[in-house]
Amino acid sequence: MQKLLIMTLDQVKTKQEVYITEIPSSIKAELIRLGLCCGDKLTCVAKIPQGPIVLQKDLIEVAIGNNYAKQITVNA
């Protein structure tokens, strides 16, 4: 049995696949506008140091700012 690794989105490594598990209510509406919600499977495409994280969901790529990424809980 594989153990789930729980972390925030800013801790994800490039090419790592994760699932969104928790989004704070303060940023939930903004992420919904970007097409992201709890349960979504994401792949980290790129990380800019102290900058945004580029994520891929299905065929769409979205950049999430580092401040938002620190608030989003994911598991791998």
Short mmCIF file of C-alpha atoms in Angstrom, two decimals:
data_model
loop_
_atom_site.label_atom_id
_atom_site.label_comp_id
_atom_site.label_asym_id
_atom_site.label_seq_id
_atom_site.Cartn_x
_atom_site.Cartn_y
_atom_site.Cartn_z
CA MET A 1 0.00 0.00 0.00
CA GLN A 2 1.37 3.38 -1.03
CA LYS A 3 1.41 6.20 1.52
CA LEU A 4 -0.03 9.56 0.45
CA LEU A 5 2.29 12.53 0.64
CA ILE A 6 0.40 15.64 1.79
CA MET A 7 1.95 19.04 1.04
CA THR A 8 1.15 22.48 -0.27
CA LEU A 9 1.28 23.21 -3.98
CA ASP A 10 4.45 25.31 -3.68
CA GLN A 11 6.33 22.18 -2.52
CA VAL A 12 5.55 20.16 -5.66
CA LYS A 13 8.46 19.22 -7.91
CA THR A 14 8.53 19.64 -11.69
CA LYS A 15 6.79 16.75 -13.53
CA GLN A 16 5.13 15.57 -10.30
CA GLU A 17 1.45 14.62 -10.43
CA VAL A 18 -0.77 15.67 -7.52
CA TYR A 19 -4.45 15.95 -6.58
CA ILE A 20 -5.96 19.07 -5.01
CA THR A 21 -7.33 18.16 -1.58
CA GLU A 22 -8.10 21.52 0.03
CA ILE A 23 -8.56 25.11 -1.12
CA PRO A 24 -9.18 27.91 1.39
CA SER A 25 -12.50 29.66 0.92
CA SER A 26 -10.68 33.00 0.48
CA ILE A 27 -9.24 31.89 -2.90
CA LYS A 28 -11.75 29.22 -3.97
CA ALA A 29 -13.70 31.51 -6.32
CA GLU A 30 -10.52 32.66 -8.07
CA LEU A 31 -9.37 29.07 -8.67
CA ILE A 32 -12.80 28.07 -9.96
CA ARG A 33 -12.46 30.87 -12.54
CA LEU A 34 -9.18 29.25 -13.60
CA GLY A 35 -10.92 25.89 -13.87
CA LEU A 36 -9.40 24.31 -10.74
CA CYS A 37 -11.25 22.66 -7.86
CA CYS A 38 -10.79 19.98 -5.20
CA GLY A 39 -10.14 16.53 -6.60
CA ASP A 40 -8.47 17.76 -9.79
CA LYS A 41 -5.37 15.93 -10.99
CA LEU A 42 -2.53 18.32 -11.86
CA THR A 43 0.97 17.96 -13.27
CA CYS A 44 3.63 20.52 -12.42
CA VAL A 45 5.07 21.72 -15.74
CA ALA A 46 7.47 24.37 -14.42
CA LYS A 47 8.40 26.28 -11.28
CA ILE A 48 9.84 29.77 -11.37
CA PRO A 49 11.87 30.47 -8.19
CA GLN A 50 9.80 32.72 -5.89
CA GLY A 51 7.34 33.06 -8.77
CA PRO A 52 4.44 31.22 -10.30
CA ILE A 53 4.02 27.48 -10.69
CA VAL A 54 2.82 26.31 -14.11
CA LEU A 55 0.35 23.43 -13.84
CA GLN A 56 -1.32 21.26 -16.42
CA LYS A 57 -4.86 19.94 -16.01
CA ASP A 58 -5.93 17.77 -18.93
CA LEU A 59 -4.86 19.86 -21.96
CA ILE A 60 -4.86 23.24 -20.20
CA GLU A 61 -1.89 24.98 -18.58
CA VAL A 62 -2.44 27.47 -15.76
CA ALA A 63 0.07 29.57 -13.81
CA ILE A 64 -0.63 29.90 -10.06
CA GLY A 65 1.16 32.58 -8.05
CA ASN A 66 3.44 31.45 -5.24
CA ASN A 67 1.23 33.12 -2.59
CA TYR A 68 -1.79 31.09 -3.74
CA ALA A 69 0.28 27.91 -4.11
CA LYS A 70 1.30 28.11 -0.44
CA GLN A 71 -2.39 27.96 0.56
CA ILE A 72 -3.50 25.00 -1.60
CA THR A 73 -3.15 21.51 -0.10
CA VAL A 74 -2.39 18.60 -2.42
CA ASN A 75 -1.46 14.95 -2.16
CA ALA A 76 0.83 12.88 -4.33
#
